[in-house]
Tab-separated table of C-alpha atoms in Angstrom:
chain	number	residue	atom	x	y	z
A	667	UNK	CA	131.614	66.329	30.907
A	668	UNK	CA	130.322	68.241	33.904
A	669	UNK	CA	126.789	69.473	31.883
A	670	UNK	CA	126.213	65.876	30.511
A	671	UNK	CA	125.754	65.043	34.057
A	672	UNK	CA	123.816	67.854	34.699
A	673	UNK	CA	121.682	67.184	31.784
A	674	UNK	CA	121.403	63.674	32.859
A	675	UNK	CA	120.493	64.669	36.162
A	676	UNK	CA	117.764	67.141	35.062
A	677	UNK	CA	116.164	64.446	33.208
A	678	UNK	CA	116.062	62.245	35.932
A	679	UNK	CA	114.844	64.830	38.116
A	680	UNK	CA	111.463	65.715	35.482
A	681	UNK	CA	110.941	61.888	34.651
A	682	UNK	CA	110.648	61.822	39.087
A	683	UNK	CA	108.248	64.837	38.723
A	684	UNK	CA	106.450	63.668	35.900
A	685	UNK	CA	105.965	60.450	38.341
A	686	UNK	CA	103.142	62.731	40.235
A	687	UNK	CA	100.711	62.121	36.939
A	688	UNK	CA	101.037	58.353	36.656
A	689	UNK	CA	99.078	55.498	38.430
A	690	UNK	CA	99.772	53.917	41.589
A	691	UNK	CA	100.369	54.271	45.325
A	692	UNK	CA	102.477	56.798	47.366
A	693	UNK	CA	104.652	52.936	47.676
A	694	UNK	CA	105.296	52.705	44.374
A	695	UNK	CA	105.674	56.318	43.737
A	696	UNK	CA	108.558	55.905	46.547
A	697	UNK	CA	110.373	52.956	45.353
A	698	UNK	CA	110.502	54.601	41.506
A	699	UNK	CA	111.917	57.594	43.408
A	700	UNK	CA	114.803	55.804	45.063
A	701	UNK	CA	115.512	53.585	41.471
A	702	UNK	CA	116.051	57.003	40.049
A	703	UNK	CA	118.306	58.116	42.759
A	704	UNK	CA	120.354	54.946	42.740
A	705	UNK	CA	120.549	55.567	38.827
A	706	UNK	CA	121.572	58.691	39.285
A	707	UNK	CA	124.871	57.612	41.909
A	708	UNK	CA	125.721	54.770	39.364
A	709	UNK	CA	125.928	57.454	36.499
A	710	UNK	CA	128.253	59.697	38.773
A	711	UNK	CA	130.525	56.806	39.911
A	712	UNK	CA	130.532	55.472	35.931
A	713	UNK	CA	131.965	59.429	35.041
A	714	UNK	CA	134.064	59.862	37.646
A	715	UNK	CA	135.720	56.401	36.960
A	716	UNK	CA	136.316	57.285	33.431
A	717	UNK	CA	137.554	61.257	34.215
A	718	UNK	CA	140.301	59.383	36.628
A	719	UNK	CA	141.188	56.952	33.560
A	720	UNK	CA	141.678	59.080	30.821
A	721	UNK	CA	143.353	61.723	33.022
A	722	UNK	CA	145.881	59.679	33.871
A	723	UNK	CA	146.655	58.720	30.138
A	724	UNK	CA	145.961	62.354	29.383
A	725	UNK	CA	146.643	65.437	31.541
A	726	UNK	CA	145.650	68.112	29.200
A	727	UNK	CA	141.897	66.503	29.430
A	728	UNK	CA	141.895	67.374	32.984
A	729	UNK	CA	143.426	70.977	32.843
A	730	UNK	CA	140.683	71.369	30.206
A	731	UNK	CA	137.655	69.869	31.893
A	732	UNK	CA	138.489	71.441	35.397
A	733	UNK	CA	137.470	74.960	36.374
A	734	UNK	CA	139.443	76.622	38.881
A	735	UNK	CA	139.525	79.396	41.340
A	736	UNK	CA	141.403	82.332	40.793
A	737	UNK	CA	143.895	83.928	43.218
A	738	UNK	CA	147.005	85.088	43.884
A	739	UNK	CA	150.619	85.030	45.390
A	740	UNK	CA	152.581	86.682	47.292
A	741	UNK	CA	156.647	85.448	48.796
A	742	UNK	CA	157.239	83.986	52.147
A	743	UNK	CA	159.103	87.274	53.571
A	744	UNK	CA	162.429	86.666	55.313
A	745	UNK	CA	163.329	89.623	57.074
A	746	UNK	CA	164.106	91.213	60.528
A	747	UNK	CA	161.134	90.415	62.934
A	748	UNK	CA	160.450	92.851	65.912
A	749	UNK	CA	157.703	92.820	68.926
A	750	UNK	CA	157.057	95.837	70.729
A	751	UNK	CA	155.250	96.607	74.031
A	752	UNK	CA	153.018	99.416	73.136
A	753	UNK	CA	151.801	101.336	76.588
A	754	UNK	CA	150.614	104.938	77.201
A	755	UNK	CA	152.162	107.311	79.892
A	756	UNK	CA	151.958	110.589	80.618
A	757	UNK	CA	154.512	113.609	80.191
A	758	UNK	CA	155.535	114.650	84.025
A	759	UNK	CA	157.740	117.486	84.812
A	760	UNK	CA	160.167	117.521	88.574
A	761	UNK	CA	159.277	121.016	88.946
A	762	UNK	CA	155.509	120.898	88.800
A	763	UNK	CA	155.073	121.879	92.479
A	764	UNK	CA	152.022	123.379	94.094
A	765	UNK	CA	153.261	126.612	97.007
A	766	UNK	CA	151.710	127.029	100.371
A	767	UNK	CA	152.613	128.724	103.289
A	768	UNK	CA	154.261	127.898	106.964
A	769	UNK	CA	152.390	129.822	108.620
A	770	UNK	CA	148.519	131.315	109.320
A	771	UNK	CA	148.444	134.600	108.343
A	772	UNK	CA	146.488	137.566	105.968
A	773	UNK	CA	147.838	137.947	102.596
A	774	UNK	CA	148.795	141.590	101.614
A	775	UNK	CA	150.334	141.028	98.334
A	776	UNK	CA	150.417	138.796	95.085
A	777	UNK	CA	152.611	140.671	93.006
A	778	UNK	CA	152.319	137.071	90.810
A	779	UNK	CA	150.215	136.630	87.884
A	780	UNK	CA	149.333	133.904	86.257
A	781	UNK	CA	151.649	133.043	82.787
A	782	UNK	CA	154.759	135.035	84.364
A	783	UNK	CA	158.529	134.102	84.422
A	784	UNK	CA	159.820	134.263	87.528
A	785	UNK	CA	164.058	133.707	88.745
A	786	UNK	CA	164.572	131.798	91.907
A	787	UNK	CA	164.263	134.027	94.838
A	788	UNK	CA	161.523	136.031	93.637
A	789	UNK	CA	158.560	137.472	95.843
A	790	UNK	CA	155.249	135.428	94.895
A	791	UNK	CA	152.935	136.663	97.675
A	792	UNK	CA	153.483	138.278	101.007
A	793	UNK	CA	151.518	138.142	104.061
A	794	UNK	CA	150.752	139.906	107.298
A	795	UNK	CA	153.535	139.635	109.976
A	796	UNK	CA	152.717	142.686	112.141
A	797	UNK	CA	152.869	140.821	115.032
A	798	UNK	CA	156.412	138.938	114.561
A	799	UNK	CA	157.650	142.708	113.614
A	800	UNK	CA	156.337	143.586	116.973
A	801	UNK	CA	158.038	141.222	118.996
A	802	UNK	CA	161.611	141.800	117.121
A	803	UNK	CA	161.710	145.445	118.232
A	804	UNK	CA	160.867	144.476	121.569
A	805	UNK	CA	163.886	141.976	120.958
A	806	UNK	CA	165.996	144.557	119.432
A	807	UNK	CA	165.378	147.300	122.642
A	808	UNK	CA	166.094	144.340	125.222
A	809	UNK	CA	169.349	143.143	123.761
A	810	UNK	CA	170.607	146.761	123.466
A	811	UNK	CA	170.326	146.782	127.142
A	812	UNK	CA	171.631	143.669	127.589
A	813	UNK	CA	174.888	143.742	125.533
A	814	UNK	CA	175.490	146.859	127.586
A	815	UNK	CA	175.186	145.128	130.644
A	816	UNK	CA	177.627	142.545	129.502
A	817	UNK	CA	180.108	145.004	128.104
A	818	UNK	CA	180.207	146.468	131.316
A	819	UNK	CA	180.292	143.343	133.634
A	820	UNK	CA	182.982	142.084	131.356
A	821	UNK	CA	185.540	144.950	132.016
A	822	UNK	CA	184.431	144.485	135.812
A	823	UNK	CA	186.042	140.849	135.390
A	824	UNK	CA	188.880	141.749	133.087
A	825	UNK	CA	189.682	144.102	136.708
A	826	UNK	CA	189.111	141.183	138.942
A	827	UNK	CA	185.829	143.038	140.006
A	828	UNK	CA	182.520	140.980	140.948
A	829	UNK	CA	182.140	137.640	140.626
A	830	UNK	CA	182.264	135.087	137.647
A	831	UNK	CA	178.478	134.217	138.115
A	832	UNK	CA	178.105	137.741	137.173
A	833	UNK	CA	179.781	137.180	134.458
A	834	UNK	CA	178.265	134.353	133.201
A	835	UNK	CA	174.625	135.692	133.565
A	836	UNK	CA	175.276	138.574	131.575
A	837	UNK	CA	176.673	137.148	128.416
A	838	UNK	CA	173.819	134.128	128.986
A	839	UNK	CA	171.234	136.810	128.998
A	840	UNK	CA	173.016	138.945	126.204
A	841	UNK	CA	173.535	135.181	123.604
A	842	UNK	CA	169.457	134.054	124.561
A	843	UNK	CA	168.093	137.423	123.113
A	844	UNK	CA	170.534	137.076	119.974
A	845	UNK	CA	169.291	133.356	119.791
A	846	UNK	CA	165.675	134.905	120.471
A	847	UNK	CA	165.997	137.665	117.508
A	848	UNK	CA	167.325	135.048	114.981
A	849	UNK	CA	164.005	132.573	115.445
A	850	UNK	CA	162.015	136.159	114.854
A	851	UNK	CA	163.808	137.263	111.499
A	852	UNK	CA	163.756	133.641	110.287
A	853	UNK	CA	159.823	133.399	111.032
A	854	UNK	CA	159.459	137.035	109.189
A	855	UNK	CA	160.758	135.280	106.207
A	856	UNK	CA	158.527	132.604	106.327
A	857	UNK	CA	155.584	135.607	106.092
A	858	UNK	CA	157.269	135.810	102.294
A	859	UNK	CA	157.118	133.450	99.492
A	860	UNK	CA	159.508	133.233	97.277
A	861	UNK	CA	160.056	130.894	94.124
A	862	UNK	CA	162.026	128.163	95.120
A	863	UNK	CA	163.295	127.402	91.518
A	864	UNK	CA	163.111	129.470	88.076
A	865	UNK	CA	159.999	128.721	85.915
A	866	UNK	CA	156.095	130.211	84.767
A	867	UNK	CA	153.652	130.277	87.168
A	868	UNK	CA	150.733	128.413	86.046
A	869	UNK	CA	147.579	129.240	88.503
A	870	UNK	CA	147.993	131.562	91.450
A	871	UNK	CA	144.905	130.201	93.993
A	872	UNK	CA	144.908	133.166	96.533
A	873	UNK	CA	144.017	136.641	96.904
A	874	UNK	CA	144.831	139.957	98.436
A	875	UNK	CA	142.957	139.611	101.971
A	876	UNK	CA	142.403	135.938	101.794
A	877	UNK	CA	143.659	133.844	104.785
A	878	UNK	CA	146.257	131.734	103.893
A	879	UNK	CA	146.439	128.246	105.960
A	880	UNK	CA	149.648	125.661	105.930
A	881	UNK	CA	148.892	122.853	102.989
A	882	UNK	CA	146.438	125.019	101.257
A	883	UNK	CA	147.989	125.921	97.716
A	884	UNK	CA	148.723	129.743	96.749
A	885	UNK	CA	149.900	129.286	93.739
A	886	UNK	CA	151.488	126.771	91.156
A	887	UNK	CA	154.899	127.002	89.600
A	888	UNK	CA	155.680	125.092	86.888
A	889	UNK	CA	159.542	124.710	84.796
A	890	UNK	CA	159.452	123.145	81.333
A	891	UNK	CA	163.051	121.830	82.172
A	892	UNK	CA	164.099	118.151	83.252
A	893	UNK	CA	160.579	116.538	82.103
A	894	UNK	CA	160.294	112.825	81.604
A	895	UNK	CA	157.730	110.528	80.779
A	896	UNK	CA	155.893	107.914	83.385
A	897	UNK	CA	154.412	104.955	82.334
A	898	UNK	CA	153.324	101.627	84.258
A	899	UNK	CA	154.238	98.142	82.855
A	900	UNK	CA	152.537	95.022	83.532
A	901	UNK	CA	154.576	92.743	86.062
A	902	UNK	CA	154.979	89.651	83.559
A	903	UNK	CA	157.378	92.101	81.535
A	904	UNK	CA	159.550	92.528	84.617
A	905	UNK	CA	163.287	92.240	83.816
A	906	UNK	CA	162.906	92.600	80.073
A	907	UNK	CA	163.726	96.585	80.207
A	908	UNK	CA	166.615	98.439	81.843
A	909	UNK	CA	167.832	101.696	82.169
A	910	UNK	CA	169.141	102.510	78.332
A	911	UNK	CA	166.822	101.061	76.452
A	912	UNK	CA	165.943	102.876	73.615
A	913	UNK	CA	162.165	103.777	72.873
A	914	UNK	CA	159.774	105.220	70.726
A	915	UNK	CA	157.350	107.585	72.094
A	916	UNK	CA	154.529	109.001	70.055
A	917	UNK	CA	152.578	112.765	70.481
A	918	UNK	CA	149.585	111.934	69.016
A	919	UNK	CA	147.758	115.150	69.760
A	920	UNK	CA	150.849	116.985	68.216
A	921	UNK	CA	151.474	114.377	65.513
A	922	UNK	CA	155.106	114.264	66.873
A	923	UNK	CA	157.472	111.120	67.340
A	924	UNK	CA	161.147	111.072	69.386
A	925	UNK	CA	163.615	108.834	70.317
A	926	UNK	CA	164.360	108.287	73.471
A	927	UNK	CA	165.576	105.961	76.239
A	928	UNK	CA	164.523	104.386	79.243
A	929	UNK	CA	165.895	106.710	82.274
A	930	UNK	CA	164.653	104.773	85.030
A	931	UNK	CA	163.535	101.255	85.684
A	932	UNK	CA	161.277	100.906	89.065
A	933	UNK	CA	161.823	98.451	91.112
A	934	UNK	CA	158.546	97.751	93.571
A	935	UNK	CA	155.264	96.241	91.937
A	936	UNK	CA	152.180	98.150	92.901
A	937	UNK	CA	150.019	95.542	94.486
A	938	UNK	CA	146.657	97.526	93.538
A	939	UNK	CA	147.385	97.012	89.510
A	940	UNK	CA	150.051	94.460	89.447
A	941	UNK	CA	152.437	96.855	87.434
A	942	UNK	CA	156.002	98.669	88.137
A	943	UNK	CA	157.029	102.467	86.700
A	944	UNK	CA	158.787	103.310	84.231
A	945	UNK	CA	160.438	106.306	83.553
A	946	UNK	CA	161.495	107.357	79.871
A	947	UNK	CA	163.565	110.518	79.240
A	948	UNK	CA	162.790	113.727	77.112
A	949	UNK	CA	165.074	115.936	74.972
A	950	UNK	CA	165.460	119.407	76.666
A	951	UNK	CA	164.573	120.877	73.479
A	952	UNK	CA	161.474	119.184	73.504
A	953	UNK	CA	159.451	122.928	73.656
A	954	UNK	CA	155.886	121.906	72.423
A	955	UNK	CA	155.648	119.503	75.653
A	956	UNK	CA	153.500	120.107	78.631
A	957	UNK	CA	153.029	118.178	81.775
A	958	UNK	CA	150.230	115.815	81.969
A	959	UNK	CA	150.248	115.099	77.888
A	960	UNK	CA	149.469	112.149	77.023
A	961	UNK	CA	152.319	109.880	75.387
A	962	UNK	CA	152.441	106.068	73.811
A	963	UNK	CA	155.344	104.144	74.761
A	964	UNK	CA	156.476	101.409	71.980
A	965	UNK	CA	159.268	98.836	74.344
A	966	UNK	CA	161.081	96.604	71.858
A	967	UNK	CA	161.095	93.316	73.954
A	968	UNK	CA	161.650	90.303	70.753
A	969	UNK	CA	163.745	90.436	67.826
A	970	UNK	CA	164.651	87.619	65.094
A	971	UNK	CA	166.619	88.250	62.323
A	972	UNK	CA	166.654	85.988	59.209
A	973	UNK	CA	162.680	85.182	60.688
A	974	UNK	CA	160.049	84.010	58.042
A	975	UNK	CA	156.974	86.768	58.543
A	976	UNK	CA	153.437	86.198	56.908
A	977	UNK	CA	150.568	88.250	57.297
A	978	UNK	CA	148.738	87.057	60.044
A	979	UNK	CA	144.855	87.283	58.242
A	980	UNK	CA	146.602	83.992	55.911
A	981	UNK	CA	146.768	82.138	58.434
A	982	UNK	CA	143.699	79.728	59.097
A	983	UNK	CA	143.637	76.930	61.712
A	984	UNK	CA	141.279	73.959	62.141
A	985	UNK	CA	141.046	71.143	64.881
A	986	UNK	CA	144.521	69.864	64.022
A	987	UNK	CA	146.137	73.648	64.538
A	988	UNK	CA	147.474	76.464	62.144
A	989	UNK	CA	147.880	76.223	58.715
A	990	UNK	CA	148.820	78.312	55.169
A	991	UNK	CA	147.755	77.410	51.587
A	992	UNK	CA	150.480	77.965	49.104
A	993	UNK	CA	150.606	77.462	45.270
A	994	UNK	CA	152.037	73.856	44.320
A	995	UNK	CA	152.640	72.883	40.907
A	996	UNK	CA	151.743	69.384	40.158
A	997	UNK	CA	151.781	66.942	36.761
A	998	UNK	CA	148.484	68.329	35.414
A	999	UNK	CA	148.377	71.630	36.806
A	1000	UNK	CA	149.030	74.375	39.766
A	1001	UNK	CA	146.720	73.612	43.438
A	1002	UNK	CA	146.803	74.364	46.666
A	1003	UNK	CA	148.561	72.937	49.298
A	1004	UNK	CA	147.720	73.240	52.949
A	1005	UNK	CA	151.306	73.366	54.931
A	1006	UNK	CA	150.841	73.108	58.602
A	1007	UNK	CA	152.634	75.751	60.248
A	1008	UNK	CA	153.972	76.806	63.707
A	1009	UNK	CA	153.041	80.280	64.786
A	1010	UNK	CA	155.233	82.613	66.853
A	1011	UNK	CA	154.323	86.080	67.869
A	1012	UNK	CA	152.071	88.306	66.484
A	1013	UNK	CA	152.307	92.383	66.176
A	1014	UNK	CA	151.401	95.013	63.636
A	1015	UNK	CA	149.472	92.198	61.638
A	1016	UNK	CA	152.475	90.026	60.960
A	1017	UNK	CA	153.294	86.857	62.220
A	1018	UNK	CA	156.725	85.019	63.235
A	1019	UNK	CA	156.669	81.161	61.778
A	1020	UNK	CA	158.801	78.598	63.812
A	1021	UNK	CA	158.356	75.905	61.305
A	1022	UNK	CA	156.352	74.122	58.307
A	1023	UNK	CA	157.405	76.704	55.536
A	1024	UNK	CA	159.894	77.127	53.566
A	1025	UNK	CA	162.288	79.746	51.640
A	1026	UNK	CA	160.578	80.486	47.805
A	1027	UNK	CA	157.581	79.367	49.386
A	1028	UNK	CA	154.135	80.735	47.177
A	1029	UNK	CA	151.703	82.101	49.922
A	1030	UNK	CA	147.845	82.155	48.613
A	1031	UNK	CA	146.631	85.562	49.373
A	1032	UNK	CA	143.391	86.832	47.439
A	1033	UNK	CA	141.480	83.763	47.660
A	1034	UNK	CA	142.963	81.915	50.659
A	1035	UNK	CA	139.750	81.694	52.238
A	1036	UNK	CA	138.311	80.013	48.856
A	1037	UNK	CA	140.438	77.186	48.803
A	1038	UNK	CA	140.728	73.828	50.334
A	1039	UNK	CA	143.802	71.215	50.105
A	1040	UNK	CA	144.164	70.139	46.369
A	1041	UNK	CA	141.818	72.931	44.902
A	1042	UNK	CA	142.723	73.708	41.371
A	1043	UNK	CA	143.564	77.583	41.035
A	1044	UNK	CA	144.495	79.921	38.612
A	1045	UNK	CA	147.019	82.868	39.122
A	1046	UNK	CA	145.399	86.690	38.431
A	1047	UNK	CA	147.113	88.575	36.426
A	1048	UNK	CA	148.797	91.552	38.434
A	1049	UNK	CA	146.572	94.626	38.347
A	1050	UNK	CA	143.547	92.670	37.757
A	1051	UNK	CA	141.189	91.844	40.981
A	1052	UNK	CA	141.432	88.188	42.142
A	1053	UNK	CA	137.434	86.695	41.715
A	1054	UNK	CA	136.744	83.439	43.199
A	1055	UNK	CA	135.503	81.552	40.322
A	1056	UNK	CA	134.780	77.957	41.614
A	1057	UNK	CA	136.439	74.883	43.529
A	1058	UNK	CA	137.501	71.199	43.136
């Protein structure tokens, strides 16, 4: 039926051309133009009149005159739906620590190097104290003399000989210099640095020779043990994690994922980004891992079970909202329905639906985009690409 009107309208269309050759003005020329055109929408309302007539007496003359547009199906998926917060952070490590001195001084020694193990305790660098040396002899000679003096004033008094003053002034004199001596040894030990935990050190700054300065690093030390991750999460997400929560974290430049747990939940907002710290824990074990490494966070922070879940490129939306086309059988054949739907969140290209579908539910998917409400369509057979052949 559909190439008799085409025919017809062809005809129409060369008897308008053919109109070019024959007598008359551009007036009449005009008028014949618009006679053929009214023709030609009496013709089409005739057809279509009879098409709705007999297809309501006879279905199969629709499903044969019809050509439709092929696609296929896929289930409405009822499963377990889950939204994660997916943030990066970075691999820190408590004993990451940067060693300086207390004091201004020459260094004389690194016996350090860069890449060794070292114990707690151990001598990192040493530095010139020739001077504090200098001033604990003198400290040592004068309270020799003075615990002398006190020995000896004290048996005086134990004989009821001079006076308690005496006394007194001796053992002050004798207690200042011990007092005196201590502040000297414990300033020689700041001329040594020691590792204040075990671990590797990492960079060693100084040299023999070199001044050393308070604040100024000599040397990093670095241990591998109690590392954790730190991460920053927006503000609007504030209360949704605690300490326990279990996490994801990916390695992508070692192609390595863990599961972990939230260790530590901040609790001030950084006014500069708006954001609050997190702090996720890592496995001792966790060898391969160096501070400053990058890491992605994935936060569950939604869950639905029993949830309906489409992919979210199906969905379409148009001035009255979101909507789904799904395969309807009807009296004379299968078409597409457009089901308004309610959209919830969104992540890894699926989408939560509140409402408008429903269980057994036909999705359109290869050829979603080439249908419209009522469309007839034809199901491809599996293996076969769908090919959008034509619509209504």
């Amino acid at each position: 039926m559909n190439k008799f009107i085409s025919l017809i309208l062809t005809v129409l269309i060369v008897s308008i051309y053919g109109c070019g050759n024959e007598t008359g003005g551009p007036e009449e020329k005009k008028a014949q133009i618009q006679e053929y055109k009214d023709q030609i929408k009496s013709i089409e309302a005739k057809i279509e009149s009879l098409e709705q007539e007999v297809s309501e007496s006879d279905p199969n003359f629709a499903a044969s005159d019809r050509n439709s547009t092929l696609v296929t199906t896929m289930p409405v998926n009822n499963g377990t739906f889950e939204h994660y917060v997916e943030i990066r952070g970075e691999v820190t490590s408590r004993k990451n620590v940067t060693i300086s001195t207390q004091v201004p001084a020459m260094v004389t020694n690194v016996p350090a190097h860069e890449g060794e193990q070292v114990k707690k305790g151990d001598i990192l660098a040493t530095q010139d104290a020739e001077t504090t040396r200098t001033n604990i002899a003198e400290v040592n000679t004068s309270l020799e003399l003075a615990k002398t003096r006190f020995d000896r004033q004290a048996n005086l008094w134990k004989q009821n000989i001079g006076t308690e003053f005496q006394y007194l002034e001796s053992k002050n004199a004798k207690e200042s210099l011990e007092r005196k001596l201590g502040t000297l040894n414990a300033q020689l030990n700041n001329y040594i640095i020691r590792a204040p935990f075990s671990g590797t050190i990492d960079e060693v700054f100084v040299k023999e020779g070199e001044m050393a300065q308070p604040g100024v690093p000599l040397l990093r030390l670095v241990s591998l043990s109690n590392m954790y991750i730190e991460a920053d999460l927006s503000e609007k997400y504030l209360g949704q994690f605690e300490k326990g929560d279990s996490v994801e974290v990916i390695f992508p430049n070692l192609d390595k994922n863990i599961q972990t747990v939230i260790s530590a939940v901040g609790q001030v907002i950084n006014a500069k980004n708006r954001t609050y710290t997190v702090e996720v824990k890592i496995p001792n074990d966790e060898a391969m891992l160096r501070p400053n490494m990058l890491a992605e966070l994935k936060l569950k922070d939604f869950e639905q079970k029993n949830a309906m879940i489409v992919p979210t490129n199906l969905i379409q939306n148009d001035n009255r909202g979101d909507y789904v086309f799904i395969a309807q059988k009807k009296e004379n054949g299968l078409v597409a329905e457009k089901v308004r739907v309610e959209r919830g969140m969104t992540y890894n290209n699926q989408t939560l639906i509140k409402s408008g579908l429903k269980e057994n539910s036909q999705l359109i998917n290869e050829g979603a985009r080439d249908v419209a409400e009522g469309t007839f369509i034809k199901l491809a057979e599996k293996g076969k690409e769908s090919v959008a052949v034509s619509s209504k």
